[in-house]
Coordinates of C-alpha atoms in Angstrom, one line a residue:
X1 CA -101.0 151.1 5.6
X2 CA -98.7 149.5 8.2
X3 CA -95.9 147.6 6.6
X4 CA -96.6 143.9 6.2
X5 CA -94.2 141.0 5.8
X6 CA -95.1 138.2 3.4
X7 CA -92.2 136.1 4.6
X8 CA -92.9 133.5 7.2
X9 CA -90.4 134.1 9.9
X10 CA -88.6 130.9 10.9
X11 CA -87.6 130.8 14.5
X12 CA -83.9 130.8 15.4
X13 CA -84.4 127.6 17.3
X14 CA -85.8 125.7 14.3
X15 CA -83.0 127.0 12.1
X16 CA -80.5 125.8 14.6
X17 CA -82.0 122.3 14.5
X18 CA -81.9 122.3 10.7
X19 CA -78.3 123.6 10.6
X20 CA -77.3 120.9 13.1
X21 CA -79.1 118.2 11.1
X22 CA -76.9 119.3 8.0
X23 CA -73.8 118.5 10.1
X24 CA -75.3 115.2 11.3
X25 CA -76.2 114.3 7.8
X26 CA -72.6 115.0 6.6
X27 CA -71.3 112.8 9.5
X28 CA -73.7 110.0 8.4
X29 CA -72.6 110.3 4.8
X30 CA -68.9 110.0 5.8
X31 CA -69.7 106.9 7.9
X32 CA -71.7 105.3 5.1
X33 CA -69.2 106.0 2.3
X34 CA -66.3 105.1 4.6
X35 CA -64.0 103.8 1.9
X36 CA -64.7 106.7 -0.5
X37 CA -62.5 109.8 -0.8
X38 CA -65.4 112.1 0.0
X39 CA -64.8 115.8 0.3
X40 CA -67.1 118.2 2.2
X41 CA -68.6 121.4 0.7
X42 CA -71.0 123.5 2.7
X43 CA -74.2 122.6 4.6
X44 CA -76.6 125.5 5.6
X45 CA -80.1 125.6 6.9
X46 CA -82.6 126.6 4.3
X47 CA -86.3 127.2 4.1
X48 CA -88.1 124.0 5.2
X49 CA -84.8 122.1 5.9
X50 CA -81.1 121.9 5.1
X51 CA -78.7 120.6 2.5
X52 CA -75.0 119.6 2.3
X53 CA -72.7 119.5 -0.8
X54 CA -70.4 116.5 -1.3
X55 CA -67.6 115.9 -3.8
X56 CA -67.8 112.1 -4.3
X57 CA -67.1 109.9 -7.3
X58 CA -70.1 107.6 -7.4
X59 CA -73.7 109.0 -7.8
X60 CA -75.7 109.0 -4.6
X61 CA -78.8 106.8 -5.1
X62 CA -82.3 106.6 -3.6
X63 CA -81.1 103.4 -1.8
X64 CA -78.1 105.3 -0.4
X65 CA -80.5 107.9 1.1
X66 CA -82.5 105.3 2.9
X67 CA -79.3 103.9 4.5
X68 CA -78.0 107.3 5.3
X69 CA -81.3 108.1 7.0
X70 CA -80.9 105.1 9.2
X71 CA -77.5 106.2 10.3
X72 CA -78.8 109.7 11.0
X73 CA -81.5 108.3 13.3
X74 CA -78.9 106.2 15.2
X75 CA -76.7 109.3 15.6
X76 CA -79.6 111.5 16.8
X77 CA -80.6 108.7 19.3
X78 CA -77.1 108.6 20.8
X79 CA -77.6 112.2 21.8
X80 CA -74.4 113.7 20.3
X81 CA -73.2 117.0 21.8
X82 CA -72.1 120.0 19.7
X83 CA -69.0 121.7 20.9
X84 CA -67.6 124.9 19.5
X85 CA -63.8 125.4 19.5
X86 CA -61.9 128.5 18.3
X87 CA -58.7 128.3 16.3
X88 CA -56.5 130.7 14.5
X89 CA -56.5 130.4 10.7
X90 CA -53.2 128.5 10.5
X91 CA -54.3 125.9 13.1
X92 CA -57.6 125.4 11.3
X93 CA -55.8 125.0 8.0
X94 CA -53.6 122.2 9.5
X95 CA -56.7 120.4 10.9
X96 CA -58.4 120.3 7.5
X97 CA -55.2 119.7 5.5
X98 CA -54.8 116.3 7.3
X99 CA -58.0 115.2 5.8
X100 CA -57.3 116.8 2.5
X101 CA -60.5 118.8 2.8
X102 CA -59.7 121.0 -0.2
X103 CA -63.0 123.0 -0.1
X104 CA -62.6 123.9 3.6
X105 CA -59.0 125.0 2.9
X106 CA -60.3 127.2 0.1
X107 CA -62.8 128.8 2.4
X108 CA -60.1 129.4 5.0
X109 CA -57.9 131.1 2.4
X110 CA -60.9 133.4 1.6
X111 CA -61.5 134.2 5.2
X112 CA -57.8 135.0 5.7
X113 CA -57.9 137.4 2.7
X114 CA -60.9 139.1 4.3
X115 CA -58.8 139.8 7.4
X116 CA -60.2 137.1 9.7
X117 CA -57.7 135.9 12.3
X118 CA -59.7 133.2 14.0
X119 CA -62.5 130.7 13.0
X120 CA -64.7 128.3 14.8
X121 CA -65.0 124.6 14.3
X122 CA -67.9 122.6 15.7
X123 CA -67.3 119.1 16.9
X124 CA -70.1 116.5 17.1
X125 CA -68.9 113.0 17.9
X126 CA -66.2 112.0 15.5
X127 CA -67.3 114.7 13.0
X128 CA -66.0 118.3 12.9
X129 CA -66.7 121.1 10.5
X130 CA -65.7 124.7 9.8
X131 CA -68.8 126.7 10.9
X132 CA -69.8 129.9 12.7
X133 CA -73.0 128.2 14.0
X134 CA -75.1 128.3 15.9
X135 CA -76.1 124.7 16.7
X136 CA -78.2 122.9 19.3
X137 CA -76.4 121.8 22.4
X138 CA -77.2 118.1 21.9
X139 CA -79.1 116.1 19.4
X140 CA -81.9 115.1 21.8
X141 CA -83.4 118.6 20.9
X142 CA -84.1 117.3 17.4
X143 CA -87.3 115.3 16.7
X144 CA -86.1 112.0 15.2
X145 CA -89.4 111.6 13.3
X146 CA -89.4 115.2 12.0
X147 CA -86.8 114.8 9.2
X148 CA -86.6 113.3 5.8
X149 CA -83.8 113.1 3.3
X150 CA -85.6 114.4 0.3
X151 CA -83.6 114.2 -2.9
X152 CA -80.1 114.5 -4.5
X153 CA -79.2 117.1 -7.2
X154 CA -76.2 118.5 -8.8
X155 CA -74.7 121.8 -7.5
X156 CA -71.6 123.7 -8.7
X157 CA -69.2 124.6 -5.9
X158 CA -70.1 128.1 -4.8
X159 CA -72.8 128.2 -7.4
X160 CA -70.3 128.9 -10.2
X161 CA -70.6 126.8 -13.4
X162 CA -66.8 127.1 -13.8
X163 CA -66.3 125.1 -10.7
X164 CA -66.7 121.4 -10.0
X165 CA -70.2 119.8 -10.0
X166 CA -70.9 118.4 -6.5
X167 CA -73.8 116.2 -5.2
X168 CA -76.2 118.0 -2.9
X169 CA -78.4 116.1 -0.5
X170 CA -81.5 118.0 0.5
X171 CA -83.3 117.3 3.8
X172 CA -86.6 118.5 5.3
X173 CA -87.1 119.1 9.0
X174 CA -90.0 120.2 11.2
X175 CA -90.4 119.9 14.9
X176 CA -93.5 117.9 14.6
X177 CA -94.1 114.9 12.4
X178 CA -97.5 116.3 11.6
X179 CA -96.0 119.4 10.3
X180 CA -93.7 117.3 8.1
X181 CA -96.6 115.3 6.8
X182 CA -98.6 118.5 6.1
X183 CA -95.7 120.0 4.2
X184 CA -95.3 116.9 2.0
X185 CA -99.0 116.9 1.3
X186 CA -99.1 120.5 0.3
X187 CA -96.0 120.0 -1.9
X188 CA -97.6 117.1 -3.7
X189 CA -100.7 119.3 -4.2
X190 CA -98.5 122.1 -5.5
X191 CA -97.1 119.7 -8.2
X192 CA -100.5 119.3 -9.7
X193 CA -100.8 123.1 -9.9
X194 CA -97.2 123.6 -11.2
X195 CA -97.3 125.6 -14.5
X196 CA -94.7 123.2 -16.0
X197 CA -97.0 120.2 -15.5
X198 CA -100.2 122.0 -16.6
X199 CA -98.3 123.5 -19.5
X200 CA -97.3 120.1 -20.7
X201 CA -100.8 118.6 -20.2
X202 CA -102.5 121.5 -22.1
X203 CA -99.8 121.7 -24.8
X204 CA -99.0 125.3 -24.0
X205 CA -95.2 125.2 -24.1
X206 CA -92.2 123.0 -24.2
X207 CA -88.5 123.3 -23.4
X208 CA -85.9 121.4 -25.5
X209 CA -82.4 120.5 -24.4
X210 CA -81.4 120.6 -28.0
X211 CA -82.5 124.3 -28.3
X212 CA -81.2 125.1 -24.8
X213 CA -82.2 125.6 -21.2
X214 CA -84.2 128.7 -20.4
X215 CA -85.3 129.1 -24.0
X216 CA -89.0 128.0 -24.1
X217 CA -91.0 127.1 -27.2
X218 CA -94.6 128.4 -27.1
X219 CA -96.8 125.9 -28.8
X220 CA -99.9 127.1 -30.7
X221 CA -102.0 127.3 -27.6
X222 CA -99.4 129.0 -25.6
X223 CA -98.7 131.4 -28.5
X224 CA -102.4 132.3 -28.5
X225 CA -102.3 133.1 -24.8
X226 CA -99.2 135.2 -25.3
X227 CA -100.9 137.0 -28.2
X228 CA -104.0 137.7 -26.2
X229 CA -101.9 139.3 -23.4
X230 CA -99.8 141.3 -25.9
X231 CA -102.8 142.8 -27.6
X232 CA -104.5 143.5 -24.3
X233 CA -101.3 145.3 -23.1
X234 CA -100.7 147.4 -26.3
X235 CA -104.4 148.4 -26.6
X236 CA -104.5 149.6 -22.9
X237 CA -101.2 151.4 -23.1
X238 CA -102.2 153.2 -26.3
X239 CA -105.3 154.4 -24.5
X240 CA -103.1 155.8 -21.7
X241 CA -100.8 157.8 -23.9
X242 CA -97.9 155.5 -24.5
X243 CA -96.1 155.6 -27.8
X244 CA -95.3 152.1 -28.9
X245 CA -91.9 151.6 -30.7
X246 CA -89.6 148.8 -32.0
X247 CA -85.9 148.7 -31.3
X248 CA -83.2 146.2 -32.2
X249 CA -82.3 143.3 -29.9
X250 CA -78.6 144.2 -30.3
X251 CA -76.7 147.2 -29.1
X252 CA -73.1 148.3 -29.4
X253 CA -70.9 147.7 -26.4
X254 CA -70.4 151.5 -26.2
X255 CA -74.2 151.9 -25.5
X256 CA -73.8 149.8 -22.4
X257 CA -70.7 151.6 -21.3
X258 CA -72.6 154.8 -21.4
X259 CA -75.6 153.4 -19.6
X260 CA -73.4 151.8 -16.8
X261 CA -74.8 148.3 -17.4
X262 CA -71.3 147.1 -18.3
X263 CA -70.0 148.2 -14.9
X264 CA -73.0 147.4 -12.7
X265 CA -74.9 144.6 -14.6
X266 CA -72.3 142.6 -16.5
X267 CA -72.9 139.4 -14.5
X268 CA -76.4 139.2 -16.1
X269 CA -75.2 140.1 -19.6
X270 CA -74.0 137.8 -22.4
X271 CA -70.5 138.1 -23.8
X272 CA -70.1 140.6 -26.7
X273 CA -70.5 139.5 -30.3
X274 CA -67.7 140.5 -32.7
X275 CA -69.4 141.6 -35.9
X276 CA -67.0 142.9 -38.6
X277 CA -64.7 144.2 -35.8
X278 CA -67.4 145.9 -33.8
X279 CA -68.6 144.5 -30.5
X280 CA -72.3 144.1 -29.9
X281 CA -74.4 142.8 -26.9
X282 CA -77.7 141.0 -26.8
X283 CA -79.7 143.6 -24.9
X284 CA -80.6 142.8 -21.3
X285 CA -83.0 145.8 -21.3
X286 CA -84.3 148.5 -23.7
X287 CA -83.8 151.7 -21.8
X288 CA -80.6 152.7 -23.7
X289 CA -82.3 152.3 -27.0
X290 CA -85.2 154.4 -25.9
X291 CA -82.9 157.2 -24.6
X292 CA -81.1 157.3 -28.0
X293 CA -84.6 157.6 -29.6
X294 CA -85.5 160.5 -27.3
X295 CA -82.2 162.3 -28.3
X296 CA -83.2 162.1 -32.0
X297 CA -84.9 165.5 -31.6
X298 CA -85.1 168.4 -29.1
X299 CA -88.1 168.3 -26.7
X300 CA -89.9 171.1 -25.0
X301 CA -91.1 171.0 -21.4
X302 CA -94.7 171.1 -22.8
X303 CA -94.2 167.7 -24.5
X304 CA -93.4 165.9 -21.3
X305 CA -94.0 163.3 -20.1
X306 CA -93.1 161.2 -23.2
X307 CA -93.9 157.5 -22.7
X308 CA -92.0 155.1 -25.0
X309 CA -93.3 151.6 -24.7
X310 CA -92.2 148.3 -26.4
X311 CA -92.9 144.6 -26.3
X312 CA -89.2 143.8 -25.9
X313 CA -87.3 140.5 -26.3
X314 CA -84.5 140.6 -23.7
X315 CA -81.5 138.3 -23.0
X316 CA -80.1 137.8 -19.5
X317 CA -77.7 135.3 -18.2
X318 CA -79.2 133.0 -15.6
X319 CA -77.4 130.1 -14.0
X320 CA -78.7 126.7 -15.0
X321 CA -79.8 125.9 -11.5
X322 CA -81.9 129.1 -11.4
X323 CA -83.9 128.4 -14.5
X324 CA -87.6 127.5 -13.7
X325 CA -90.1 126.8 -16.5
X326 CA -91.5 130.1 -17.7
X327 CA -90.7 132.0 -14.5
X328 CA -86.9 132.4 -14.9
X329 CA -85.5 132.3 -18.4
X330 CA -82.5 133.4 -20.5
X331 CA -84.7 134.9 -23.2
X332 CA -88.0 136.5 -22.4
X333 CA -90.3 139.3 -23.5
X334 CA -91.0 142.3 -21.3
X335 CA -93.9 144.8 -21.6
X336 CA -91.4 147.6 -21.1
X337 CA -91.7 151.4 -21.0
X338 CA -89.6 154.4 -20.2
X339 CA -91.3 157.7 -19.2
X340 CA -89.2 160.8 -19.6
X341 CA -90.7 163.6 -17.5
X342 CA -90.1 166.8 -15.4
X343 CA -89.3 166.5 -11.7
X344 CA -92.6 168.1 -10.8
X345 CA -94.4 165.3 -12.6
X346 CA -92.9 162.3 -10.8
X347 CA -95.7 161.7 -8.3
X348 CA -98.6 162.2 -10.7
X349 CA -97.0 159.9 -13.2
X350 CA -96.1 157.3 -10.6
X351 CA -99.8 157.2 -9.5
X352 CA -100.8 156.7 -13.1
X353 CA -98.3 153.8 -13.5
X354 CA -99.5 152.1 -10.3
X355 CA -103.1 152.6 -11.5
X356 CA -102.3 150.9 -14.8
X357 CA -100.6 148.0 -13.0
X358 CA -103.6 147.6 -10.7
X359 CA -106.0 147.6 -13.7
X360 CA -103.9 144.9 -15.4
X361 CA -103.9 142.8 -12.3
X362 CA -107.6 143.3 -11.7
X363 CA -108.5 142.4 -15.3
X364 CA -106.2 139.3 -15.0
X365 CA -107.9 138.3 -11.7
X366 CA -104.6 138.1 -9.7
X367 CA -104.8 141.2 -7.5
X368 CA -105.6 139.3 -4.3
X369 CA -102.3 137.3 -4.8
X370 CA -100.0 140.3 -5.1
X371 CA -98.3 142.7 -2.7
X372 CA -95.8 145.6 -3.1
X373 CA -92.2 145.9 -2.2
X374 CA -90.3 149.2 -1.8
X375 CA -86.9 148.2 -3.1
X376 CA -84.3 150.6 -1.8
X377 CA -80.5 150.9 -2.3
X378 CA -77.6 150.1 -0.1
X379 CA -75.6 153.2 0.4
X380 CA -72.5 151.2 1.5
X381 CA -72.4 149.1 -1.7
X382 CA -70.9 151.6 -4.1
X383 CA -70.0 148.8 -6.6
X384 CA -73.6 147.7 -7.0
X385 CA -75.2 151.2 -7.1
X386 CA -74.5 154.6 -8.7
X387 CA -72.9 156.8 -6.1
X388 CA -75.3 159.8 -5.6
X389 CA -76.4 159.9 -2.0
X390 CA -78.6 163.0 -2.2
X391 CA -80.5 161.8 -5.2
X392 CA -81.0 158.3 -3.7
X393 CA -82.4 159.9 -0.6
X394 CA -84.8 162.0 -2.5
X395 CA -86.0 159.2 -4.8
X396 CA -86.4 156.7 -1.9
X397 CA -88.5 159.3 0.0
X398 CA -90.9 159.6 -3.0
X399 CA -91.1 155.8 -3.2
X400 CA -92.1 155.4 0.4
X401 CA -94.5 158.4 0.2
X402 CA -96.3 156.8 -2.8
X403 CA -96.6 153.5 -1.0
X404 CA -98.2 155.3 2.0
X405 CA -100.4 157.7 0.1
X406 CA -101.8 155.0 -2.1
X407 CA -102.3 152.7 0.9
X408 CA -100.4 149.9 -0.7
X409 CA -99.7 146.7 1.3
X410 CA -95.9 146.8 1.1
X411 CA -92.6 145.7 2.6
X412 CA -89.4 147.6 2.6
X413 CA -86.3 145.7 1.3
X414 CA -82.9 147.3 1.4
X415 CA -80.5 146.3 -1.4
X416 CA -83.2 145.3 -4.0
X417 CA -83.1 148.6 -6.0
X418 CA -81.9 148.8 -9.6
X419 CA -78.3 150.2 -9.9
X420 CA -79.6 153.6 -11.0
X421 CA -82.5 154.1 -8.5
X422 CA -85.1 152.7 -6.1
X423 CA -88.3 151.0 -7.3
X424 CA -91.7 149.6 -6.3
X425 CA -91.9 145.9 -7.2
X426 CA -95.2 144.0 -7.4
X427 CA -94.5 140.5 -5.9
X428 CA -96.2 137.2 -6.5
X429 CA -95.4 133.7 -5.3
X430 CA -95.6 130.5 -7.3
X431 CA -97.3 127.3 -6.0
X432 CA -94.2 126.4 -4.0
X433 CA -94.2 129.7 -2.2
X434 CA -91.2 131.0 -4.1
X435 CA -91.4 134.8 -4.5
X436 CA -90.7 136.7 -7.7
X437 CA -91.2 140.1 -9.1
X438 CA -94.1 140.3 -11.5
X439 CA -94.3 144.0 -12.3
X440 CA -92.1 146.9 -11.5
X441 CA -91.8 150.8 -11.4
X442 CA -88.4 152.4 -11.0
X443 CA -87.3 155.9 -10.5
X444 CA -84.1 156.7 -12.4
X445 CA -82.2 159.9 -11.6
X446 CA -78.8 158.9 -13.2
X447 CA -79.2 157.8 -16.8
X448 CA -80.5 161.1 -18.1
X449 CA -77.1 162.5 -17.0
X450 CA -75.1 159.6 -18.6
X451 CA -77.0 160.0 -21.9
X452 CA -77.1 163.8 -21.8
X453 CA -80.8 163.9 -22.1
X454 CA -82.5 167.3 -21.7
X455 CA -85.6 169.3 -22.5
X456 CA -86.1 173.0 -23.1
X457 CA -87.7 174.6 -20.1
X458 CA -90.2 177.6 -20.1
X459 CA -87.3 180.0 -19.7
X460 CA -85.4 178.5 -22.7
X461 CA -82.8 176.8 -20.5
X462 CA -81.8 173.1 -20.8
X463 CA -83.0 170.9 -17.9
X464 CA -82.3 167.3 -17.1
X465 CA -85.5 165.1 -17.1
X466 CA -86.3 162.3 -14.6
X467 CA -86.9 158.8 -16.0
X468 CA -89.4 156.2 -14.8
X469 CA -88.8 152.6 -16.0
X470 CA -91.9 150.4 -15.7
X471 CA -93.4 147.1 -16.9
X472 CA -97.2 147.0 -17.0
X473 CA -97.8 143.3 -17.3
X474 CA -94.2 142.3 -16.6
X475 CA -92.5 139.5 -18.5
X476 CA -95.1 137.8 -20.6
X477 CA -93.7 134.3 -20.0
X478 CA -93.5 134.8 -16.2
X479 CA -97.0 136.3 -16.1
X480 CA -98.3 133.3 -18.2
X481 CA -96.7 131.0 -15.6
X482 CA -98.5 132.8 -12.7
X483 CA -101.8 132.8 -14.6
X484 CA -101.5 129.0 -15.4
X485 CA -100.9 128.3 -11.7
X486 CA -103.5 130.8 -10.4
X487 CA -106.2 129.3 -12.6
X488 CA -104.8 125.8 -12.7
X489 CA -105.2 126.0 -16.4
X490 CA -108.9 126.8 -16.2
X491 CA -108.7 130.2 -17.8
X492 CA -111.6 132.6 -18.1
X493 CA -113.0 132.9 -21.6
X494 CA -111.0 135.9 -22.6
X495 CA -107.7 134.2 -21.8
X496 CA -108.5 130.7 -22.9
X497 CA -106.4 129.7 -25.9
X498 CA -109.5 127.8 -27.1
X499 CA -112.9 128.9 -25.8
X500 CA -115.0 125.9 -26.8
X501 CA -114.7 122.5 -28.3
X502 CA -117.5 121.0 -30.4
X503 CA -118.2 117.2 -30.2
X504 CA -120.7 115.2 -32.3
X505 CA -122.6 112.4 -30.5
X506 CA -121.7 110.1 -33.4
X507 CA -120.3 110.3 -37.0
X508 CA -123.7 111.0 -38.5
X509 CA -123.8 114.3 -36.7
X510 CA -120.5 115.6 -38.1
X511 CA -122.0 117.8 -40.8
X512 CA -124.1 119.7 -38.2
X513 CA -121.2 120.1 -35.9
X514 CA -119.1 121.3 -38.8
X515 CA -121.7 124.0 -39.7
X516 CA -121.7 125.2 -36.1
X517 CA -117.9 125.2 -36.1
X518 CA -117.8 127.5 -39.2
X519 CA -120.3 129.9 -37.5
X520 CA -118.2 130.1 -34.4
X521 CA -115.0 130.6 -36.3
X522 CA -116.3 133.3 -38.6
X523 CA -117.7 135.1 -35.5
X524 CA -114.1 135.3 -34.1
X525 CA -114.5 132.6 -31.4
X526 CA -111.5 130.4 -30.7
X527 CA -113.1 127.1 -31.4
X528 CA -111.8 123.5 -31.8
X529 CA -113.7 120.4 -33.1
X530 CA -113.3 116.7 -32.3
X531 CA -114.4 114.5 -35.2
X532 CA -112.3 111.5 -34.2
X533 CA -113.9 108.1 -34.3
X534 CA -113.7 107.7 -30.6
X535 CA -116.6 107.2 -28.1
X536 CA -118.5 110.3 -26.9
X537 CA -117.5 109.7 -23.3
X538 CA -113.8 109.5 -24.2
X539 CA -113.9 112.7 -26.2
X540 CA -115.7 114.5 -23.3
X541 CA -113.2 113.1 -20.7
X542 CA -110.2 114.3 -22.8
X543 CA -111.8 117.7 -23.4
X544 CA -112.3 118.1 -19.6
X545 CA -108.6 117.3 -19.0
X546 CA -107.7 119.9 -21.5
X547 CA -109.8 122.4 -19.5
X548 CA -111.9 123.9 -22.3
X549 CA -114.3 126.5 -20.7
X550 CA -117.2 125.1 -22.7
X551 CA -117.8 121.7 -24.4
X552 CA -120.5 121.8 -27.1
X553 CA -122.3 118.6 -27.9
X554 CA -124.8 117.9 -30.7
X555 CA -126.9 114.8 -31.7
X556 CA -130.3 114.1 -33.2
X557 CA -132.1 116.2 -30.5
X558 CA -130.0 119.3 -31.1
X559 CA -130.2 119.0 -34.9
X560 CA -134.0 118.8 -34.7
X561 CA -134.2 122.1 -32.8
X562 CA -131.1 123.9 -34.2
X563 CA -129.5 124.0 -30.8
X564 CA -126.3 122.8 -29.0
X565 CA -125.9 121.4 -25.5
X566 CA -123.2 123.3 -23.6
X567 CA -121.3 121.8 -20.7
X568 CA -119.9 124.5 -18.3
X569 CA -116.3 123.5 -17.2
X570 CA -116.6 125.3 -13.8
X571 CA -120.0 124.1 -12.6
X572 CA -120.3 120.9 -14.6
X573 CA -123.8 121.8 -15.6
X574 CA -125.2 121.0 -19.1
X575 CA -127.9 123.0 -20.8
X576 CA -129.3 123.3 -24.3
X577 CA -129.0 126.7 -26.1
X578 CA -129.7 128.2 -29.4
X579 CA -126.5 128.4 -31.4
X580 CA -126.8 132.2 -31.9
X581 CA -127.2 132.6 -28.0
X582 CA -124.0 130.7 -27.4
X583 CA -122.1 132.8 -29.9
X584 CA -123.4 136.0 -28.5
X585 CA -122.6 135.1 -24.9
X586 CA -119.0 133.9 -25.6
X587 CA -118.3 137.1 -27.5
X588 CA -119.8 139.2 -24.7
X589 CA -117.7 137.4 -22.0
X590 CA -114.6 137.9 -24.2
X591 CA -115.3 141.6 -24.8
X592 CA -116.0 142.2 -21.1
X593 CA -113.0 140.1 -20.1
X594 CA -115.3 138.3 -17.7
X595 CA -113.6 136.1 -15.1
X596 CA -116.7 133.8 -14.8
X597 CA -118.5 131.5 -17.2
X598 CA -122.0 132.6 -18.0
X599 CA -123.5 129.6 -19.9

């Protein structure tokens, strides 16, 4: 299949306008806070707009943004020209030293260390900034009605938490006001589908500042959804020949020295823990543990492939600004596996892994939202990747062949490989269009050597195996986030934390409803009951907000016929059924993992 791109290409012209607006905004901020000792950070164009970072004592308020916007409009109307001037490093330092622009001076020092002799400064009216451009020639090219100052947030200088916290003003810009209005409308719509908002409404999970950022608490309903996904994953993997294991969440520092993670992955790892004089690390992945397990005994070529799988709690350092609900966390659980195999088995096993991932996505109902990415290495970056050019070339060739032979819709991304080999990533986007990896398959040609893994071949000689790292359903928390947003909380029966809620018409019908509740519960149906002394209409309204697949209602009529009236969440239709028929249908939907409601 021809390569596809899921990224919407933004024209250079539009990016120039957004970048130019960042400068004009900084100009306006300096004019507005004229008596403040404001220091400039950086101000790039970004997706949908621009931002600029400021070091300023007082917090920037909503009222300030409105006043700054007025100044921006005046500056745009005056048709300011952008003029590029070239200076040597020392001249540029002198220019910014006069204004005590400490962050610009820091950037100039870095450029000098990198060997730069000259830099460009863009002048626009009274404002000037260290910048390589490009910019518009004059501000009349920018639509005065196409921008909006969006919000203010905190941002560490250079994204490093050890540096000073600055104030970042975000702006949005489109060439047409209609495009801006449409973007704002879609963003507001996306908020209603945001898994963080739905998760709160449905009482699925919470995040507590006291416990810590990026460390979610799954409430009973969220825990039920997670348990359903775990059981589904383990059952399916066992059917396909995986050996499920348990390994510790800690590993000695020596383990990660051997694996190479300490050299190539340390920025994502937590500091070692000193336990009785020995150093241990909260594991960022399980592969070293599984390799040590493999070495516990000698294996014949006839045993391969060996597929170790684990539901693995992992710990990875993420910057505070990167943490997002259940999508990006500091502690998460991965449906992890490591397949140890012969070289001649690579393609067949890769096909089986892709087939498993496709099956998982089809069953979850999200296949239409996913695409594939061939994540390759960067031969020039020897610090990030293991230096083995011939092996990289061979593995990357296999990755691309598999994408073509399986006719996958895929992109090619250089520099996205794991440090030990290339991979096929399955990509999904959240409701705001942010892309993340959901599932992954990686070819590893290096770690078998590092851990001295071998098998006994048919001629009695020792041979190095190849390793495939894969996640079948990905990170459970992230997959839950995608599912919440995909279904907007309206899960199919088999995923629904609670499949039906039972409501009596009035208190005199409680005993009948309770008897049905016990039948449902003993049949294995996830059922809730509402016996509060509230009105029927209020109970139904709240049940609908909580997105129950079915609402079961019973009064005098139902008691007389031993039935229950079922309201279908997706169609809004109500119909009377025999209690046994409802039980049978829900159990069948659950067993078949149906994506549609039948009653």
